[in-house]
Coordinates of C-alpha atoms in Angstrom, one line a residue:
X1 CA -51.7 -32.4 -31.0
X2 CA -48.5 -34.3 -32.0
X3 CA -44.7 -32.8 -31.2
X4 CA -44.4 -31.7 -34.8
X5 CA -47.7 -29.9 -35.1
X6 CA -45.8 -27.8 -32.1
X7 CA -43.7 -25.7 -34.6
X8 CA -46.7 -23.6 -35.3
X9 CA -47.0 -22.5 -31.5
X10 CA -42.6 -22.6 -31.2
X11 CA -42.8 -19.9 -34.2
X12 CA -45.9 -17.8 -32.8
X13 CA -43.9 -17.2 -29.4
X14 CA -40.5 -16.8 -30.7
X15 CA -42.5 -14.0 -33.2
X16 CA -44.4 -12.5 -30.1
X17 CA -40.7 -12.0 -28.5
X18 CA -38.9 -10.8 -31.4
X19 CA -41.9 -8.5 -31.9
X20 CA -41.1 -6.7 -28.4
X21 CA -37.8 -5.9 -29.9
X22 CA -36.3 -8.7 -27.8
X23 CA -33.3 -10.9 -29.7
X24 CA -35.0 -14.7 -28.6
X25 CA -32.9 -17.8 -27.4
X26 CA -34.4 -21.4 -26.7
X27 CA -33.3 -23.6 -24.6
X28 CA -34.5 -27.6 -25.1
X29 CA -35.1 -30.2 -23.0
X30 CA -36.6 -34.2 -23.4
X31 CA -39.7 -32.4 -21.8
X32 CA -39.7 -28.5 -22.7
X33 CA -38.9 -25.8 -24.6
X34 CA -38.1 -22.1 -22.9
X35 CA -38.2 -18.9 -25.1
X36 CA -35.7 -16.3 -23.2
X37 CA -36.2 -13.0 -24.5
X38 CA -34.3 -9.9 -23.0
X39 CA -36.6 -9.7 -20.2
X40 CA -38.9 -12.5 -19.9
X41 CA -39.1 -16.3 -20.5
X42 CA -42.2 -18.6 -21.8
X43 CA -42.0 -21.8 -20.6
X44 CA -43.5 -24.5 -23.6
X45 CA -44.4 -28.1 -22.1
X46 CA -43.5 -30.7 -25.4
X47 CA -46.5 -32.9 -26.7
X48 CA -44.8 -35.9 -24.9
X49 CA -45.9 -38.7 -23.0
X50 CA -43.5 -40.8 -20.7
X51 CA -44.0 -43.8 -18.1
X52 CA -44.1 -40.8 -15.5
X53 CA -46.1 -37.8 -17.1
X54 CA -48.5 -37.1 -19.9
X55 CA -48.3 -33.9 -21.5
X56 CA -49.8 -34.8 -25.0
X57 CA -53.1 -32.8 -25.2
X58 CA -53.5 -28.9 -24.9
X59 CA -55.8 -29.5 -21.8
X60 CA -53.0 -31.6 -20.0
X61 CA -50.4 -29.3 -21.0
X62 CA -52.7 -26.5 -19.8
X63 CA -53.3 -27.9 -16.6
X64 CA -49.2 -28.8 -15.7
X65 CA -48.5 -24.8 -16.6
X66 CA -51.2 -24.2 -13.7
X67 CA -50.2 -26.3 -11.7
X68 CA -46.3 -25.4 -12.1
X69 CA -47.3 -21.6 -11.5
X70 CA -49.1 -22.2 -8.5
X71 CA -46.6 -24.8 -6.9
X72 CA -43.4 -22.6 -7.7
X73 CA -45.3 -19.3 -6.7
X74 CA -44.6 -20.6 -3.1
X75 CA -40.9 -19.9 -3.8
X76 CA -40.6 -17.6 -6.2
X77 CA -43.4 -15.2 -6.4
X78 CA -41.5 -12.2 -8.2
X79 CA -40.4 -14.3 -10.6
X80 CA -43.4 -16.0 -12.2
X81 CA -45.8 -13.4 -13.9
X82 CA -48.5 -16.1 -15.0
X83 CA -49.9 -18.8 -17.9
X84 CA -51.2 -17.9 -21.0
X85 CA -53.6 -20.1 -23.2
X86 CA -52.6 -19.9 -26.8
X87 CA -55.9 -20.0 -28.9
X88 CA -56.8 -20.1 -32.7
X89 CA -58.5 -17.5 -33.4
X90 CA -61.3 -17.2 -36.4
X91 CA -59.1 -15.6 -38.9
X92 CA -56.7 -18.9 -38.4
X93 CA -54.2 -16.9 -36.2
X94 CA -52.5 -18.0 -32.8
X95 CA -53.5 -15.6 -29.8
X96 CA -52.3 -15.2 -26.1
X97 CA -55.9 -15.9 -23.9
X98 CA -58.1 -14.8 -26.9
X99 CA -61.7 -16.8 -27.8
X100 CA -61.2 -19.4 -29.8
X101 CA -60.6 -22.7 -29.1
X102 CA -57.2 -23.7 -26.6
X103 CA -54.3 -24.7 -28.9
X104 CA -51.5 -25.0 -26.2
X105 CA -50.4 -23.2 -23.0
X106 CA -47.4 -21.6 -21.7
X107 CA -46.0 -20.4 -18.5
X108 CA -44.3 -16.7 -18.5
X109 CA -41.6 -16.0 -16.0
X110 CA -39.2 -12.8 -16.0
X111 CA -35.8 -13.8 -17.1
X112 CA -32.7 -13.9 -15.1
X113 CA -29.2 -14.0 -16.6
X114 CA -27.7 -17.6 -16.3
X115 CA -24.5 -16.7 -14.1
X116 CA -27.4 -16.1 -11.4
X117 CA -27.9 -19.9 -11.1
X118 CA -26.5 -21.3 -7.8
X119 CA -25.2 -23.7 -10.2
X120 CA -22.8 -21.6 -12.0
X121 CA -22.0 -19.0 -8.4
X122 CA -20.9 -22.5 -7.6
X123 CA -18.5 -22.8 -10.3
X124 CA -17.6 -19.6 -9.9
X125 CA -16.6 -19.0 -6.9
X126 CA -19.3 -16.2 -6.0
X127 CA -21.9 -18.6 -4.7
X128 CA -20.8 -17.7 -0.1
X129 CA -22.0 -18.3 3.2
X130 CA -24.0 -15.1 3.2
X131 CA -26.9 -16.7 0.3
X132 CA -26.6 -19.9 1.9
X133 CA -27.4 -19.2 4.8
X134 CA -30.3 -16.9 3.9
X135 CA -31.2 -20.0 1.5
X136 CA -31.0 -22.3 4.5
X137 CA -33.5 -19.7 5.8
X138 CA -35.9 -19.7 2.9
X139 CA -36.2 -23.6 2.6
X140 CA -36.2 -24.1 6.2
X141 CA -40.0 -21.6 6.1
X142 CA -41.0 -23.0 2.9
X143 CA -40.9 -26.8 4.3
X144 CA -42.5 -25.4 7.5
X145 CA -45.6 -23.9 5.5
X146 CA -46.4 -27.1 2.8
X147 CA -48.9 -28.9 3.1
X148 CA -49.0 -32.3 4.8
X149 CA -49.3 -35.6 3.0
X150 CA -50.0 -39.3 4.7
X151 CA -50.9 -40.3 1.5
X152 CA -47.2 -40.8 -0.4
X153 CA -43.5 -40.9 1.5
X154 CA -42.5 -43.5 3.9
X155 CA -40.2 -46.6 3.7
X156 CA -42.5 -48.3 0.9
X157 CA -41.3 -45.1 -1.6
X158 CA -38.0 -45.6 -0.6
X159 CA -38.5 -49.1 -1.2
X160 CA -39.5 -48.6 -4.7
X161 CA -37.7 -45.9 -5.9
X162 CA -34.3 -47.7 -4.5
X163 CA -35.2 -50.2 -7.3
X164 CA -36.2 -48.0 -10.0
X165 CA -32.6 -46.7 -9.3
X166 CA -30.8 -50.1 -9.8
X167 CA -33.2 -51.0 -12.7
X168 CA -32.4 -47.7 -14.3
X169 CA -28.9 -47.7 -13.5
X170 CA -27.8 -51.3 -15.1
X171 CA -29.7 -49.5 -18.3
X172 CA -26.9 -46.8 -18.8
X173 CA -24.4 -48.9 -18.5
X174 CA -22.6 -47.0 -16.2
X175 CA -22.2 -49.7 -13.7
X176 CA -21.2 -53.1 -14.1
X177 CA -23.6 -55.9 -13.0
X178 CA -21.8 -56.6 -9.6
X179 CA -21.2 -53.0 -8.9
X180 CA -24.8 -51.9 -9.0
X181 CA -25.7 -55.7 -7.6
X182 CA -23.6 -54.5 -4.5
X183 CA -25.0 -50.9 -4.5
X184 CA -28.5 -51.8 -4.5
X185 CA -28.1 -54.4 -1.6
X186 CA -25.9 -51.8 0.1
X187 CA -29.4 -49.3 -0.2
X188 CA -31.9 -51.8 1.2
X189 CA -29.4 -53.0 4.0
X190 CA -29.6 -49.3 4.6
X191 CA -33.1 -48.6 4.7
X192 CA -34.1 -52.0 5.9
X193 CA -32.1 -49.9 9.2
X194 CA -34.3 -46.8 9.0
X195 CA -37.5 -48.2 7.6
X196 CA -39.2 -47.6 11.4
X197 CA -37.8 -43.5 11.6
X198 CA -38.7 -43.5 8.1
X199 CA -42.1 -44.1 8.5
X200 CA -42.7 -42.5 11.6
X201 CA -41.5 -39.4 10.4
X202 CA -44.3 -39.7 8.0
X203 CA -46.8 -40.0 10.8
X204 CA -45.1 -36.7 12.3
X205 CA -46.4 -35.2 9.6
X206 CA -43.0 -34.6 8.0
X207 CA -43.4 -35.7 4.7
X208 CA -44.8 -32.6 2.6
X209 CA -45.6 -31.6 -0.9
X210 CA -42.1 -29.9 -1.2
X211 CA -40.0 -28.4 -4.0
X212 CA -39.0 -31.9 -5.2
X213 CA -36.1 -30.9 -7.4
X214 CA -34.0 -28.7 -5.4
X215 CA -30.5 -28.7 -7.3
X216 CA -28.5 -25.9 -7.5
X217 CA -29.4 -25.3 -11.2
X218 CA -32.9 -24.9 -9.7
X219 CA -32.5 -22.1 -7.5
X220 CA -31.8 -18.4 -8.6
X221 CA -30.6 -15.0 -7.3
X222 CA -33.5 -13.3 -8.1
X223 CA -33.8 -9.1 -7.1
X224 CA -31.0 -10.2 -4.5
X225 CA -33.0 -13.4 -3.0
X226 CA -32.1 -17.1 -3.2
X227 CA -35.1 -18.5 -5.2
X228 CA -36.1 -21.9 -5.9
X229 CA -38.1 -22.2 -8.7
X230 CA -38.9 -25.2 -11.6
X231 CA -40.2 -27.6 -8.8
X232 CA -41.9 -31.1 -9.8
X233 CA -45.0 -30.3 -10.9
X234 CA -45.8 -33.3 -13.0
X235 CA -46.4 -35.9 -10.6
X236 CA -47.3 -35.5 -6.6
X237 CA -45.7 -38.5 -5.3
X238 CA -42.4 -37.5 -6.7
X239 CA -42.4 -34.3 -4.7
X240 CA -45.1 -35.2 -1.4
X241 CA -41.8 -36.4 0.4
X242 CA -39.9 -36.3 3.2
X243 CA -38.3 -32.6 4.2
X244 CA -35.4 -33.3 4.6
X245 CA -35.0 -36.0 1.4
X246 CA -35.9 -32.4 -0.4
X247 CA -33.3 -30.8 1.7
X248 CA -30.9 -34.1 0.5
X249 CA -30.7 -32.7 -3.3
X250 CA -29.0 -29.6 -2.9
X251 CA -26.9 -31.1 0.2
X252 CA -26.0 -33.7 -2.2
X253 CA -25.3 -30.9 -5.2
X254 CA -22.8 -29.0 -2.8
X255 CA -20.9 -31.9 -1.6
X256 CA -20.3 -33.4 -5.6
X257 CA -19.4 -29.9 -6.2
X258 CA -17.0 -30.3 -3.0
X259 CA -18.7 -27.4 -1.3
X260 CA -18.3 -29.0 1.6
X261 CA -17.8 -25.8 3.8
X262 CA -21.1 -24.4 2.2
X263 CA -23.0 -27.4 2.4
X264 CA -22.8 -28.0 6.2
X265 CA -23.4 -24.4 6.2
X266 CA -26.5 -24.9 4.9
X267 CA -27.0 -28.1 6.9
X268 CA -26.6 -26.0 10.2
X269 CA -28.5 -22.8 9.4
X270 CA -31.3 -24.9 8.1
X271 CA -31.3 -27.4 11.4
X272 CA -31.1 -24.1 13.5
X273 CA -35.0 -23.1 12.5
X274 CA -36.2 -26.0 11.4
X275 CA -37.0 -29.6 14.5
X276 CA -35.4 -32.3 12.6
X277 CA -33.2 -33.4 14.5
X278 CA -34.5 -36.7 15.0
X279 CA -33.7 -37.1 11.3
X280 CA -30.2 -36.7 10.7
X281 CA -28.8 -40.1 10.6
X282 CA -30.9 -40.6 7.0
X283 CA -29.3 -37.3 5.6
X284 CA -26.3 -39.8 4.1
X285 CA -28.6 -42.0 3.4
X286 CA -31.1 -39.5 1.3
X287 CA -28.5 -38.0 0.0
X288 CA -27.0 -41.4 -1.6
X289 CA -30.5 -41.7 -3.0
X290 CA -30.2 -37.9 -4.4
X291 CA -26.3 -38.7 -6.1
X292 CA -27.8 -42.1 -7.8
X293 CA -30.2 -40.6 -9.2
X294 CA -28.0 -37.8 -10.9
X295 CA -26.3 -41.0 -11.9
X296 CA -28.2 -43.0 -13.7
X297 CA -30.1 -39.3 -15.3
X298 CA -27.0 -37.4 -16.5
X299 CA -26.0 -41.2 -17.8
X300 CA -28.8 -41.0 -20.3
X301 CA -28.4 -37.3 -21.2
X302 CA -25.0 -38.5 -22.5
X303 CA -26.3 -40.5 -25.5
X304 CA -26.7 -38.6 -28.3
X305 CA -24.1 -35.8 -27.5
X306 CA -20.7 -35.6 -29.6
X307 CA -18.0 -38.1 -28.5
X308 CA -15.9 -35.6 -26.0
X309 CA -19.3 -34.1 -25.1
X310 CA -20.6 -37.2 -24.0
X311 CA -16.7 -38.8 -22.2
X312 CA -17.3 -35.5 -20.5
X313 CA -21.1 -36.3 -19.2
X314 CA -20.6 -39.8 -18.5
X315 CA -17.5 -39.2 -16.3
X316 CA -19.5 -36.6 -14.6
X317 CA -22.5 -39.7 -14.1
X318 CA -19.6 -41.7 -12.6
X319 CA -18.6 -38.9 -10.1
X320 CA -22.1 -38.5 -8.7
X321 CA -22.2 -43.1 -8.7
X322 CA -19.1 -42.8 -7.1
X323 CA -20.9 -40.1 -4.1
X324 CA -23.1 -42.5 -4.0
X325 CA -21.4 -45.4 -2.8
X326 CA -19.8 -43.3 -0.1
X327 CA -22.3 -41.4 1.0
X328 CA -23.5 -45.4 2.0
X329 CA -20.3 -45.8 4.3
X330 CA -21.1 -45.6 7.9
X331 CA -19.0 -43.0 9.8
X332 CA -18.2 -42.6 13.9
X333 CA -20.1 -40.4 15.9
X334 CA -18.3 -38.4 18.3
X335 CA -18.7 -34.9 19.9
X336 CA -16.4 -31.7 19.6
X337 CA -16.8 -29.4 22.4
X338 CA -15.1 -25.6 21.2
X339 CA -14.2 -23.4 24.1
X340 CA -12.4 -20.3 25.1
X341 CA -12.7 -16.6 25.9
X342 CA -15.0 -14.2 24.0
X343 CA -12.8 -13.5 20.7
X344 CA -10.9 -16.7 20.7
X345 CA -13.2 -17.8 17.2
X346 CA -14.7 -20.5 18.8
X347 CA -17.7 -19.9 16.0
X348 CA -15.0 -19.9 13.5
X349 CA -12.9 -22.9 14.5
X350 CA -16.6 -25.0 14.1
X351 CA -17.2 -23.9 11.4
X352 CA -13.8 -24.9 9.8
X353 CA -13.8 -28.8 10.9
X354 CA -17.4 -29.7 11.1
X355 CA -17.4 -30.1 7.4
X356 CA -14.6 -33.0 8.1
X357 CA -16.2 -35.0 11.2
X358 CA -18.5 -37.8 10.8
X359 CA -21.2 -38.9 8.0
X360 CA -22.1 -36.3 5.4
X361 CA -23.0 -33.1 5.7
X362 CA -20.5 -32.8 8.4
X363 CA -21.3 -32.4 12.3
X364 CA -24.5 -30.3 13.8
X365 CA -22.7 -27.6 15.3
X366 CA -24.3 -26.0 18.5
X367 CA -23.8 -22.8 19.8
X368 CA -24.8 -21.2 22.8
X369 CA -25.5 -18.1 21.6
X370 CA -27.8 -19.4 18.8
X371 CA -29.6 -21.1 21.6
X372 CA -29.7 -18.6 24.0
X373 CA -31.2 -15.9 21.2
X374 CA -33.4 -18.6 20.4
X375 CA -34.2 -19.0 23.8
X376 CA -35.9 -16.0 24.3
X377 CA -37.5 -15.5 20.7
X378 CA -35.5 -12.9 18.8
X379 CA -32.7 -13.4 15.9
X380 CA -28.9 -14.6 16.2
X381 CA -28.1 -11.1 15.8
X382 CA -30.8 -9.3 17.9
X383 CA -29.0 -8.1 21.1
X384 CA -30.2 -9.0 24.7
X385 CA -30.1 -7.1 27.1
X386 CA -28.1 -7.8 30.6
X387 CA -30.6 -10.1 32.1
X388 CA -30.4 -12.2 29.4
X389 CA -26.9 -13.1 30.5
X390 CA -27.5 -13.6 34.7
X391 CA -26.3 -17.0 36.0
X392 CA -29.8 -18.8 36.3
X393 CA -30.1 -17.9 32.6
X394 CA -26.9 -19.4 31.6
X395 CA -27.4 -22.2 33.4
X396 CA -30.7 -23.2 30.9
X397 CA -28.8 -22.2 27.8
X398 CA -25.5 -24.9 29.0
X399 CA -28.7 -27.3 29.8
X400 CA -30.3 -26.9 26.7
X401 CA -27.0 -27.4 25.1
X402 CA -26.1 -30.4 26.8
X403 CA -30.1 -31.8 25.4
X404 CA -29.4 -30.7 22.4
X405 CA -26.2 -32.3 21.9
X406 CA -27.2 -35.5 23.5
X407 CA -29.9 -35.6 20.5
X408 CA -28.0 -35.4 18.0
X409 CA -25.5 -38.0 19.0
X410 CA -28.2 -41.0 19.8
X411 CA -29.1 -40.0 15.8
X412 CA -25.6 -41.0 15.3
X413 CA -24.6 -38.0 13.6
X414 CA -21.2 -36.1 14.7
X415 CA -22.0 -32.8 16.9
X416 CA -19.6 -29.4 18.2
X417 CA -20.5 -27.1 20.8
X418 CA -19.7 -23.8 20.7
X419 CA -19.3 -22.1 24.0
X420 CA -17.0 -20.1 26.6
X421 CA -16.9 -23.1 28.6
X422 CA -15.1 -20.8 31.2
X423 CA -16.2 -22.8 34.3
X424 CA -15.0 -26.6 34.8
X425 CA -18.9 -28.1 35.7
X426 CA -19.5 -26.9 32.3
X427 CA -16.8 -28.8 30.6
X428 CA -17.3 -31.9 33.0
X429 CA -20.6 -31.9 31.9
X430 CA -20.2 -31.5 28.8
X431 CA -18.0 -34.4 28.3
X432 CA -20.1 -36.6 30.6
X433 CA -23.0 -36.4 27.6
X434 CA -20.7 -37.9 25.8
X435 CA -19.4 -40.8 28.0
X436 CA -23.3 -41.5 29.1
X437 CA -23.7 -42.3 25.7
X438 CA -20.8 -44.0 25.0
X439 CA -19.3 -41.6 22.5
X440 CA -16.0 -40.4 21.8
X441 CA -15.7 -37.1 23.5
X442 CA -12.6 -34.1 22.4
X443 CA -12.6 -30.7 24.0
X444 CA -10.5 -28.2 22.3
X445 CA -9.1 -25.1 23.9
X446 CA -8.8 -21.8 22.4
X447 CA -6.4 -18.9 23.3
X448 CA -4.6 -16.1 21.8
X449 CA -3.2 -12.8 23.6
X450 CA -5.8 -10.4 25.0
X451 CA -4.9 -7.8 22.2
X452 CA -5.9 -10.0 19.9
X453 CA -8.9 -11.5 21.7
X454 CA -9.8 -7.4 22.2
X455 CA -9.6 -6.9 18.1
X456 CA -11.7 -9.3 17.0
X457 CA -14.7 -8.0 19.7
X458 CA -14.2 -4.8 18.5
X459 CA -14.7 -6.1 14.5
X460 CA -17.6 -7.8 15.1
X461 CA -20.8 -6.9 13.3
X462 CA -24.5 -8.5 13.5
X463 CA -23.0 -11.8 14.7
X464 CA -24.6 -14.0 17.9
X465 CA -22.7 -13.0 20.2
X466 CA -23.0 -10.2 22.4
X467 CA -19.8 -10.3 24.1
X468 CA -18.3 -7.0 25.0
X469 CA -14.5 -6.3 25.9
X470 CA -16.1 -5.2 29.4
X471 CA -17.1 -8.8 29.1
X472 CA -14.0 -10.2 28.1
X473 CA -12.1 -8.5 31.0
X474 CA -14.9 -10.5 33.3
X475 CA -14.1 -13.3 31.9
X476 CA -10.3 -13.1 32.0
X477 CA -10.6 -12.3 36.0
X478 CA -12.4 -15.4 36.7
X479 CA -10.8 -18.7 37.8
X480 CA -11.1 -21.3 34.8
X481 CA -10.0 -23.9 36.7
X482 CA -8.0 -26.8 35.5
X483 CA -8.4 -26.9 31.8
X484 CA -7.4 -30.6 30.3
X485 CA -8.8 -30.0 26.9
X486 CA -6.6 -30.2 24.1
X487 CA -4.9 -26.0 23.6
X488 CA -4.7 -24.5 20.5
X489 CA -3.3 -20.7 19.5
X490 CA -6.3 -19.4 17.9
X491 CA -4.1 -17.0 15.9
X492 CA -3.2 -19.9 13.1
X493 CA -4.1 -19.2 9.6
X494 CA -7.9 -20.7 9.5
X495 CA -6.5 -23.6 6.9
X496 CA -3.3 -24.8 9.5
X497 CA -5.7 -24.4 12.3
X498 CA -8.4 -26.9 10.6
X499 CA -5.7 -29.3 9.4
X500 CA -4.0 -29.3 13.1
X501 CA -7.8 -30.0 14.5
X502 CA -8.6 -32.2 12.1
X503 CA -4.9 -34.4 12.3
X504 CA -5.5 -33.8 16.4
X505 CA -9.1 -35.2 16.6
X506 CA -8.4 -38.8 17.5
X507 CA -12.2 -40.4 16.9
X508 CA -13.2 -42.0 13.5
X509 CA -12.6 -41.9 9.7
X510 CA -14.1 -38.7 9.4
X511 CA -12.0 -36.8 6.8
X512 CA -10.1 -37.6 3.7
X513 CA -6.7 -37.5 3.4
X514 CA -6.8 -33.9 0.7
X515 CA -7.9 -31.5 4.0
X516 CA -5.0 -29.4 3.9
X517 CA -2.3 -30.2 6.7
X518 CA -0.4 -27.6 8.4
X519 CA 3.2 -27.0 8.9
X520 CA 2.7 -25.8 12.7
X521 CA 3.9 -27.7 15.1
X522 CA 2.3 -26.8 17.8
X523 CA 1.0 -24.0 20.0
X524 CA 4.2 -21.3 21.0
X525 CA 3.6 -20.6 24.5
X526 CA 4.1 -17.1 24.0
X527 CA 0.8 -17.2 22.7
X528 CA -0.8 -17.8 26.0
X529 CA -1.1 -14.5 27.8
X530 CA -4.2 -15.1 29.5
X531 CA -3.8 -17.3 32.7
X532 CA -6.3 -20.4 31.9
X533 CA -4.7 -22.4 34.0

């Protein structure tokens, strides 16, 4: 069946929506056409064959709207309803699954209205850290259940797609000849670096048949849930790949859109659930591999369009060459350690700089309360009971922490811990996992008046910590010992306390020179009236 022979099958479902009393839009693409009617969508593959999929007979086309049901049922299971064969039928007439002979196919999904595309809540402002984090959830058990490949993934892909990139990218133009000369040496330096973690990640059983395609313009909020849907369902080797390069494309989407705070967010709720720690110094890396291939794509989709149409795409192609190149820039590796009282917003102060330290996404923050909920098998916000809190307990979750830190830093990759650090052999320690591995080491130190400490306790709701005011008063009794960490009044604005941090933090090129500075000049010491000292 040829692409023209199509408008018989475009006219029967645009008919069969309009004859639900539905008004019908379509939306093209090089490889599909989608029929949105008020309240559901049918998803039309083209009768076209490229150099990476073949959709030009009914059977094919039949067979990729099974298979793109099935694989995006995993995520999205309320929002696909099913495929339909379109048949001819004996009086000549197009039919949805009737007897005749198969004519075409089409996938049927409910509809969604566009603003619910993590795309536009992203350019909108209403995309927070509440769906990202339940997003960072959803990926983090979807990637757990795939299946397991040995048969696609490992340096060898990366190998080949790095110079599918450079091949397609001198195409568009959009580079000159030295620029993407230098680029593409710059990726195979790169991987030539992490060919061995590369592949043995594949023999860990870490590269999967995942989403394949996870951009923000591919996930929804669907019936209140983040859903990622439209995965690659053409070809298995581009989606059988490494977790966290599928993890790399939405990373990568946040940080072009600068949603930096959102996409270490993600980064960090994701890592909480899911052992990949040994993979984090590729994340720049993947995510480079991610940004040139919106590149040299979005390139191409601007021939064709109308002259400011297409200055507009191609200076969007630019941006995400541009990411590129820096993602590639090696960053120092240091560690953060964020203490203080209960209340002090240790959680909140991590939060605020981590997007800023080190390589891209930002630095693996690590909180002891996290860990010890995670410790004993229940949710950040489950509460523990007393025991959970004795001394001997304490000392595994400020042990754990320690190993945990010390894990991320021989990656290379920038890590925070978040604790009280109340007692000095917790700081020492903490700063001798630094020096052991020759890292630069910063401690920050948290305070703000006990009413204020008190206010936030009492505002907390379903957060990690189970700290009580009872427990604050402890806290406040006990000797801290000599505290030689860098203080900071915790009552700052949070954009003047992250650009104090951040111009205070003496290790590395980790931020750019736009994070907001403040105009404090330091900490008043009326602001300290809890004796630390």
């Amino acid at each position: 069946m040829s692409n023209w022979s199509q408008a018989e099958v475009v006219d029967f479902l645009t008919r069969s929506l309009e004859g639900s009393g539905q008004s019908v839009g379509i939306m093209r693409t090089h490889i599909s056409e989608v029929f949105l009617g008020d309240g559901r969508v049918f998803k039309l593959k083209r009768a076209v064959r490229f150099p990476y999929l073949d959709f030009s007979t009914a059977e094919r086309r039949l067979a990729m709207c099974l298979a793109e049901f099935d694989l995006n049922y995993r995520t999205a299971p309320s929002l696909y309803i099913g495929v339909h064969r379109i048949t001819r039928e004996p009086d000549g007439s197009l039919a949805f699954d009737g007897q005749g002979p198969l004519i075409d196919a089409v996938v049927e999904m409910h509809r969604f209205p566009q603003e619910d595309l993590f795309d536009e809540m992203a350019r909108t402002g209403r995309l927070g850290p509440e769906l990202v984090a339940d997003l960072a959830h959803r990926i983090a058990a979807f990637h757990a259940r795939a299946e397991v490949s040995q048969r696609h993934g490992g340096s060898a892909a990366m190998g080949a797609l790095i110079e599918m990139n450079d091949k397609a990218l001198r195409a568009t133009l959009l580079a000159t000849d030295g620029e993407a000369q230098s680029l593409a040496d710059c990726f195979r330096r790169t991987l030539k670096r992490h060919g061995v973690l590369i592949d043995s990640r594949r023999a860990a059983g870490k590269v999967r048949r995942c989403h394949g395609d996870l951009t923000l313009r591919n996930i929804c909020l669907f019936d209140g849930v983040p859903t990622p849907f439209d995965c690659i369902e053409f070809d298995e080797a581009i989606a059988t790949i490494d977790v966290l390069y599928d993890l790399a494309f939405v990373l990568m989407d946040l940080w072009h859109r600068e949603q930096r705070d959102l996409a270490n967010l993600l980064f960090n709720r994701y890592l909480d659930e899911a052992d990949e720690t040994n993979g984090l110094g590729l994340l720049p890396f993947l995510m480079a591999l991610r940004a040139i291939i919106r590149a040299h794509v979005t390139a191409v989709q601007a021939e064709g369009r109308a002259d400011d149409e297409r200055a507009e795409t191609r200076t969007e192609a630019r941006a995400y060459l541009d990411l590129a190149k820096s993602l590639l820039d090696q960053a120092e590796a240091g560690l953060v350690a964020v203490g203080g009282l209960s209340g002090s917003g240790k959680s909140t102060v991590a939060a605020l700089v981590a997007p800023w330290l080190g390589a891209p996404p930002g630095a693996r923050i690590l909180s002891s309360d996290r860990i010890r909920k995670r410790l004993h098998g229940v949710t950040p916000t489950t509460r523990l009971p007393a025991a959970a809190y004795e001394a001997s307990v304490s000392e595994r979750v400020y042990a754990t922490l320690r190993q945990e830190v010390g894990k991320v830093l021989e990656t290379g990759h920038c890590a925070i811990a978040d604790a009280v650090f109340d007692r000095p052999r917790e700081r020492t320690a903490m700063e001798a996992v630094a020096s052991e591995m020759g890292r630069p080491f910063q401690g920050v130190w948290l305070q703000a008046p006990m009413v204020t400490l008190t206010a936030r306790i009492e505002r907390r709701r379903l957060d990690p910590s189970d700290a009580t005011v009872d427990v604050l008063a402890a806290q406040v009794k006990r000797d801290c010992g000599r505290i030689t960490w860098r203080r900071v009044d915790a009552r700052l604005a949070p954009e003047a306390l992250r650009a104090k941090l951040l111009s205070e933090i003496t290790f590395g090129d980790r931020f750019e020179a736009q994070v907001p500075q403040s105009d404090e000049a330091g900490m008043p010491e009326s602001a300290v009236s809890v004796s630390v000292t």
